[in-house]
Short mmCIF file of C-alpha atoms and ligand atoms in Angstrom, two decimals:
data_model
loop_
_atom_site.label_atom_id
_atom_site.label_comp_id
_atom_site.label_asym_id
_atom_site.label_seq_id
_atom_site.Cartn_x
_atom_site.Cartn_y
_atom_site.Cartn_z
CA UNK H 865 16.27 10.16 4.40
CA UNK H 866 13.62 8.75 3.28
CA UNK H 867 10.26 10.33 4.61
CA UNK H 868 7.10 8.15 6.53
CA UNK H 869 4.01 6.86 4.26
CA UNK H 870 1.04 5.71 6.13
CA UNK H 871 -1.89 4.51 4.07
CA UNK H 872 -5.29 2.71 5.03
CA UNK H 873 -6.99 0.54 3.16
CA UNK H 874 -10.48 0.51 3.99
CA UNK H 875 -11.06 -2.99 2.24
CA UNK H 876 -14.63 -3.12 1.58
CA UNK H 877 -15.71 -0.89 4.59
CA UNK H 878 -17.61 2.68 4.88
CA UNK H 879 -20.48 3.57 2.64
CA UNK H 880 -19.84 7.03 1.45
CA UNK H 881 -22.02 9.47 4.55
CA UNK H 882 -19.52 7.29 6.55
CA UNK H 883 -16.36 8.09 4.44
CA UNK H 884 -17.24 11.95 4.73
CA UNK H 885 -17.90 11.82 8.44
CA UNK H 886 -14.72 9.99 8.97
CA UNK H 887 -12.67 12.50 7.07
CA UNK H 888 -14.34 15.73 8.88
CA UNK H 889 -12.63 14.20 11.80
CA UNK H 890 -9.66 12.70 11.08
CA UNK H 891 -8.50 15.66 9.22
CA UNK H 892 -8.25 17.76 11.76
CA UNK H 893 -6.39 15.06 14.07
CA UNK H 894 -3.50 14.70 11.51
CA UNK H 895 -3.15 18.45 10.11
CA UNK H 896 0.77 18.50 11.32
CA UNK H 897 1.53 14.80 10.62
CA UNK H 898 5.27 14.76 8.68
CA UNK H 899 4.43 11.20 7.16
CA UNK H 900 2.62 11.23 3.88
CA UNK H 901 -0.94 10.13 4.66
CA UNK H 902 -3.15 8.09 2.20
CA UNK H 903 -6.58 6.54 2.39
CA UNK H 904 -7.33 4.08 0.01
CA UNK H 905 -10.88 3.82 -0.12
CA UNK H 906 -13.86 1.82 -1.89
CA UNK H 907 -14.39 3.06 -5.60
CA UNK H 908 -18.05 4.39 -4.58
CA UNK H 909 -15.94 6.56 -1.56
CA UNK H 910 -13.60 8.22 -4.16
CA UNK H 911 -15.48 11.18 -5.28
CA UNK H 912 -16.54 12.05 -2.09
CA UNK H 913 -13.44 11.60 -0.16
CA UNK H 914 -11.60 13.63 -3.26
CA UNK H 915 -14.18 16.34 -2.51
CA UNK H 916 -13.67 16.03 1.30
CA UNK H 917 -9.93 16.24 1.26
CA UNK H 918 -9.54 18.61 -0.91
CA UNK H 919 -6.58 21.71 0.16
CA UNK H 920 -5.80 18.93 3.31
CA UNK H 921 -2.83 16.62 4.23
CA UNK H 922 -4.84 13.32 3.06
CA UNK H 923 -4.12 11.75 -0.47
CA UNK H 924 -6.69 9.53 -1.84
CA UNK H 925 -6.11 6.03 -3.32
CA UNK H 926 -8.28 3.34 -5.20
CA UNK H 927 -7.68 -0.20 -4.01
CA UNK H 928 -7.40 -1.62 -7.52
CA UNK H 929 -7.74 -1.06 -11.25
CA UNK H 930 -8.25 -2.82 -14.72
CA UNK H 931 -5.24 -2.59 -16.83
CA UNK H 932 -6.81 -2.16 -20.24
CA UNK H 933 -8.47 1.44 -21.23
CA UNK H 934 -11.58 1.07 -21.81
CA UNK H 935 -14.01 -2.12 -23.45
CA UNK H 936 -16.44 -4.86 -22.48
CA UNK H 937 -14.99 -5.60 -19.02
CA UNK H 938 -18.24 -5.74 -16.95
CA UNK H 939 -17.57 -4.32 -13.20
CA UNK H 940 -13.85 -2.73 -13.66
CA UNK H 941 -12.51 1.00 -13.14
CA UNK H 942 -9.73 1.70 -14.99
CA UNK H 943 -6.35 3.66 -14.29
CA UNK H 944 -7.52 6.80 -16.77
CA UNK H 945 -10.80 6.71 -15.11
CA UNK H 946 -8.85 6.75 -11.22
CA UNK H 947 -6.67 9.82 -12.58
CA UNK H 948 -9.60 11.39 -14.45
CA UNK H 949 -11.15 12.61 -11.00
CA UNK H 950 -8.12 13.06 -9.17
CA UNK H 951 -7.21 9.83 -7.36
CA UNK H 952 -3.64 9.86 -6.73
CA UNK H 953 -2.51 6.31 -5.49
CA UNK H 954 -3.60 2.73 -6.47
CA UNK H 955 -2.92 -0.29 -4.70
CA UNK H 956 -1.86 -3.58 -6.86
CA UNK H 957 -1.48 -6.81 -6.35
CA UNK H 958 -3.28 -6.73 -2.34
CA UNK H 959 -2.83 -10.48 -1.32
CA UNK H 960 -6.72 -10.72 -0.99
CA UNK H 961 -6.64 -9.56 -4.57
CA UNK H 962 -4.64 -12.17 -5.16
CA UNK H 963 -6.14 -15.12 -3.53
CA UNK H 964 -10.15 -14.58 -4.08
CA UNK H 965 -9.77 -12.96 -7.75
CA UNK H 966 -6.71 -14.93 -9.24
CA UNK H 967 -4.34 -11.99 -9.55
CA UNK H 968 -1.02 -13.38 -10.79
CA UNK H 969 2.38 -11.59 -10.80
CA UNK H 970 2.11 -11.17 -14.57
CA UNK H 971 -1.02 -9.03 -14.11
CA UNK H 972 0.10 -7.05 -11.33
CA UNK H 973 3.06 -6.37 -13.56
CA UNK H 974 0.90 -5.05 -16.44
CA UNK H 975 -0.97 -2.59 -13.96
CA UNK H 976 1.50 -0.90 -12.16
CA UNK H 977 2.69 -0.12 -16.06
CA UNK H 978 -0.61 1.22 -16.57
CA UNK H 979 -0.87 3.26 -13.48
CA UNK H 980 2.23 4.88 -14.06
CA UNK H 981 0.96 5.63 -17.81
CA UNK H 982 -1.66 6.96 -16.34
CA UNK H 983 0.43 9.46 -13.68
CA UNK H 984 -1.24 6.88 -10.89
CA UNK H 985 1.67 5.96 -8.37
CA UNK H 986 1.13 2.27 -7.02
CA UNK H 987 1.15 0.78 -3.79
CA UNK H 988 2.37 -3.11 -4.37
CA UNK H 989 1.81 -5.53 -2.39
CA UNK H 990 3.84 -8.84 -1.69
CA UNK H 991 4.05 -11.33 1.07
CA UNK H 992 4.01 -14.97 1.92
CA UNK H 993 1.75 -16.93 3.33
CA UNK H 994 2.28 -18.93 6.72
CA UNK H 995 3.22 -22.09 5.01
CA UNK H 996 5.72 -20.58 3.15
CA UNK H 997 6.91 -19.04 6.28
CA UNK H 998 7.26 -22.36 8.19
CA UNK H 999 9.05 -23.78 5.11
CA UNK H 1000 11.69 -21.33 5.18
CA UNK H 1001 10.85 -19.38 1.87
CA UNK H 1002 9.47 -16.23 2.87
CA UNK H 1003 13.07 -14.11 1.58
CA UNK H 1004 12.10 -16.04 -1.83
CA UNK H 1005 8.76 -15.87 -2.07
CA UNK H 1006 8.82 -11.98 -1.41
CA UNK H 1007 11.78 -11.48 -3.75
CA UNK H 1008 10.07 -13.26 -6.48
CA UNK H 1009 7.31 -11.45 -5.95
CA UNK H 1010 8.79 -8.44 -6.27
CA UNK H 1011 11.17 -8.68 -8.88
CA UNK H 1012 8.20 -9.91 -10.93
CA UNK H 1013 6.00 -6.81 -10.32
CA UNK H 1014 8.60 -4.14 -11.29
CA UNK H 1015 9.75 -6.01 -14.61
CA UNK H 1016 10.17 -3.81 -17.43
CA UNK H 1017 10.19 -0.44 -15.02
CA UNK H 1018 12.18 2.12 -15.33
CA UNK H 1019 14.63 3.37 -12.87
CA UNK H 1020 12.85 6.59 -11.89
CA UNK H 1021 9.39 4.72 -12.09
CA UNK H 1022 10.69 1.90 -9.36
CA UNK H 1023 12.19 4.84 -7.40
CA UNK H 1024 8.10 6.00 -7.15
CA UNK H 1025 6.71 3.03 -6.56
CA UNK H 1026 5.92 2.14 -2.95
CA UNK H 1027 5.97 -1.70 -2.02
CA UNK H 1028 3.92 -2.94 1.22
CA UNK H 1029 5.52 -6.09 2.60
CA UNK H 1030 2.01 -7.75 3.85
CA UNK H 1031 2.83 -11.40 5.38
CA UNK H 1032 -1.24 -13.27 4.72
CA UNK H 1033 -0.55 -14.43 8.02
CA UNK H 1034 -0.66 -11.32 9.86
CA UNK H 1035 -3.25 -9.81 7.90
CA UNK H 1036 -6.20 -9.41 9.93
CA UNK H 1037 -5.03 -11.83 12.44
CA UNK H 1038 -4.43 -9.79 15.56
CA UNK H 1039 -0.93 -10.77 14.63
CA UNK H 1040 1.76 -8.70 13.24
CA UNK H 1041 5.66 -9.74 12.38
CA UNK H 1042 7.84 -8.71 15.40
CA UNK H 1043 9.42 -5.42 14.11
CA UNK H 1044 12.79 -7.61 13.20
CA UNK H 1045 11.13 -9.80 11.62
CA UNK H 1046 9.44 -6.54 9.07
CA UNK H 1047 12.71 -4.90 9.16
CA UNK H 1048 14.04 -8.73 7.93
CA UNK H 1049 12.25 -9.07 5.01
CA UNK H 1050 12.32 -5.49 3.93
CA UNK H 1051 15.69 -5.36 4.12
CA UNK H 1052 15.73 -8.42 2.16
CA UNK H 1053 13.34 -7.07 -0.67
CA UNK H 1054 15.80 -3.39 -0.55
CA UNK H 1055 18.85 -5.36 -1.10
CA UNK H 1056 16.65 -7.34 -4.46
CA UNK H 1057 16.49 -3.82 -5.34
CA UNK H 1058 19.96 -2.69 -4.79
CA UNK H 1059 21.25 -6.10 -6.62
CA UNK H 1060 19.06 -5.39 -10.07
CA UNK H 1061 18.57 -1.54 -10.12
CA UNK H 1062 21.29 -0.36 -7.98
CA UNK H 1063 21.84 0.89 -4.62
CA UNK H 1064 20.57 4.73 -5.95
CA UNK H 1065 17.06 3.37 -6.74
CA UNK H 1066 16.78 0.88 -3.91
CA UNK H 1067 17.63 3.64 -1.24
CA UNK H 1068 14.73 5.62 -2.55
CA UNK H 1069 12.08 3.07 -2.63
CA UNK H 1070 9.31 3.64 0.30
CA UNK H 1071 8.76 0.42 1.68
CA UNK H 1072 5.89 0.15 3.98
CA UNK H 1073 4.98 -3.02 6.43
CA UNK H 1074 1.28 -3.99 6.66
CA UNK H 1075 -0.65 -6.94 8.88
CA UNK H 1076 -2.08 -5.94 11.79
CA UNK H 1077 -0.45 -2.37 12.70
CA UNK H 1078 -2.12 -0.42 15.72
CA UNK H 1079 -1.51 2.52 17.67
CA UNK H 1080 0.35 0.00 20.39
CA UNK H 1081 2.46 -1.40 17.91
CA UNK H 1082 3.22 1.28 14.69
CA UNK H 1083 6.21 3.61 16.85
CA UNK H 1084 8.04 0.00 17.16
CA UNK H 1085 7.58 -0.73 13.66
CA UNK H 1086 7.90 2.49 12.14
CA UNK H 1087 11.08 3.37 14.05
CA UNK H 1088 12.83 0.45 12.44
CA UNK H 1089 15.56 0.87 10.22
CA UNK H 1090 13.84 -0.18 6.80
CA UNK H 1091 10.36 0.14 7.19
CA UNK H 1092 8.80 3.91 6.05
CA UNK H 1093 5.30 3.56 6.97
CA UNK H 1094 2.62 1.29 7.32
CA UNK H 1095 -0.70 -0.24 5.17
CA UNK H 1096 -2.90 -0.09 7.62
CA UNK H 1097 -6.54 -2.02 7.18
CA UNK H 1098 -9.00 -2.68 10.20
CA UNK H 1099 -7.20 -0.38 12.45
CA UNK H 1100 -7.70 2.70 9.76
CA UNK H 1101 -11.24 2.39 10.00
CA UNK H 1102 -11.45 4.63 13.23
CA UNK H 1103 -10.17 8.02 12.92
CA UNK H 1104 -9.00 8.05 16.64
CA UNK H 1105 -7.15 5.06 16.36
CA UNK H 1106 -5.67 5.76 12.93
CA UNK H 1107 -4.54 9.16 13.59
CA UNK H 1108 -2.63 7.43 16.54
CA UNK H 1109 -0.84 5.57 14.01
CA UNK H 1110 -0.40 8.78 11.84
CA UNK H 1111 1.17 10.59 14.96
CA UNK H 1112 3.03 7.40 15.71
CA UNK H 1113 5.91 9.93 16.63
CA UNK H 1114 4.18 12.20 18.79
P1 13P L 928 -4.97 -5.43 8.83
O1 13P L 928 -4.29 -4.17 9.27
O2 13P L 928 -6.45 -5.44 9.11
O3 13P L 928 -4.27 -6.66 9.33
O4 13P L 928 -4.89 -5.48 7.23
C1 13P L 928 -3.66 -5.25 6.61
C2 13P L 928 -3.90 -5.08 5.17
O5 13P L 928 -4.25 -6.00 4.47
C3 13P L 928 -3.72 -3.74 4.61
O6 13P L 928 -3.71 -3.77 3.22
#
């Protein structure tokens, strides 16, 4: 059985007095939670939410990274500096990532190689948009997508790589993909999996649903047959409400 990972991503949200506040709180809320529980915060929250989490439930996360080292790249955080204070999780390949700062799959393919160099486990993200929905392609775009972004893996690193199936058009919208719908195209990116690495690897790989999830919705999708967990943005920047979603199964 594969267990329950819920992660927020704060997107560009919570300076870091907020980010400690929000984790005195929450923590206690989601002490005897069975899913795995991430926050993947702003790099100026890291440090403080490491600190602040610290002998707790809660895993920390970046929401990006650089794939080279070190050099003259003005502005970027690199895996080795993520893992060199303790940050656990990286997302790669978020489809605002994507759209605003021309991430390609041939870059999100060189990161999630460097984030596993680097003992970082990623948190990919595919999806289409609503065009590509309406045409018919979404089972291709997000296979694609996904085959793309785990080129040149290993088995055991795909088995620890977690993939969030984020369709744009439910991303921030208010609306979210009926839970058949999710369960759809998940099943659709497992059985990708099971056709190029085998039905061993694909039955391990955590693959989480993310647009719009809420405390109303998250036991409907959560319950469903392929989807283990949610990404969670503007409803994981309350505590209240995002502990709901952690104790979807209370
Ligand atoms: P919302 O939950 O705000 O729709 O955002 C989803 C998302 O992009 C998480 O990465």
């Amino acid at each position: 059985m594969r267990k329950k990972v819920i992660a927020g991503n704060w997107k560009m949200n919570m300076l870091p007095n907020e980010a400690i506040e929000y984790i005195q709180a929450f923590e206690p809320m989601v002490k005897d939670s069975k899913a795995e529980i991430i926050l993947c915060v702003p790099y100026i929250d890291l440090f403080y939410c490491l600190m602040n989490a610290q002998g707790t439930n809660i895993k920390i996360g970046a929401q990006n990274m650089h794939f080279e080292e070190t050099g003259a790249y003005t502005g970027e955080v690199s895996a080795k500096m993520l893992k060199s204070i303790g940050v656990e999780y990286v997302i790669i390949g978020h489809s605002e990532r994507r759209q605003y700062f021309n991430e390609t799959d041939q870059t999100v393919n060189k990161k999630i190689k460097v984030a596993f160099e680097n003992e970082l486990k990623p948190i990919v993200c595919v999806g289409e948009t609503l065009e590509q929905r309406e045409n018919g392609e979404t089972e291709k775009i997000i296979t694609s997508q996904t085959r793309l972004a785990l080129d040149g893996l290993t088995a055991e690193q795909i088995k620890n790589t977690i993939i969030a199936y984020e369709p744009i058009w439910a991303i921030g919208t208010g609306k979210t993909a009926t839970s058949e719908d999710a369960n759809n195209s998940i099943k659709a990116i497992r059985e990708e999996l099971k056709k190029l690495y085998g039905e061993n690897v694909s039955e391990e790989v955590i693959i989480q649903y993310g647009g719009s999830v809420k405390s109303s919705n998250a036991k409907e999708l959560f319950e469903s047959s392929d989807i283990d967990g949610g990404l969670v943005g503007g409803a994981s920047l309350k505590p209240e409400e995002f502990s709901k979603i952690v104790n979807y199964d209370k």
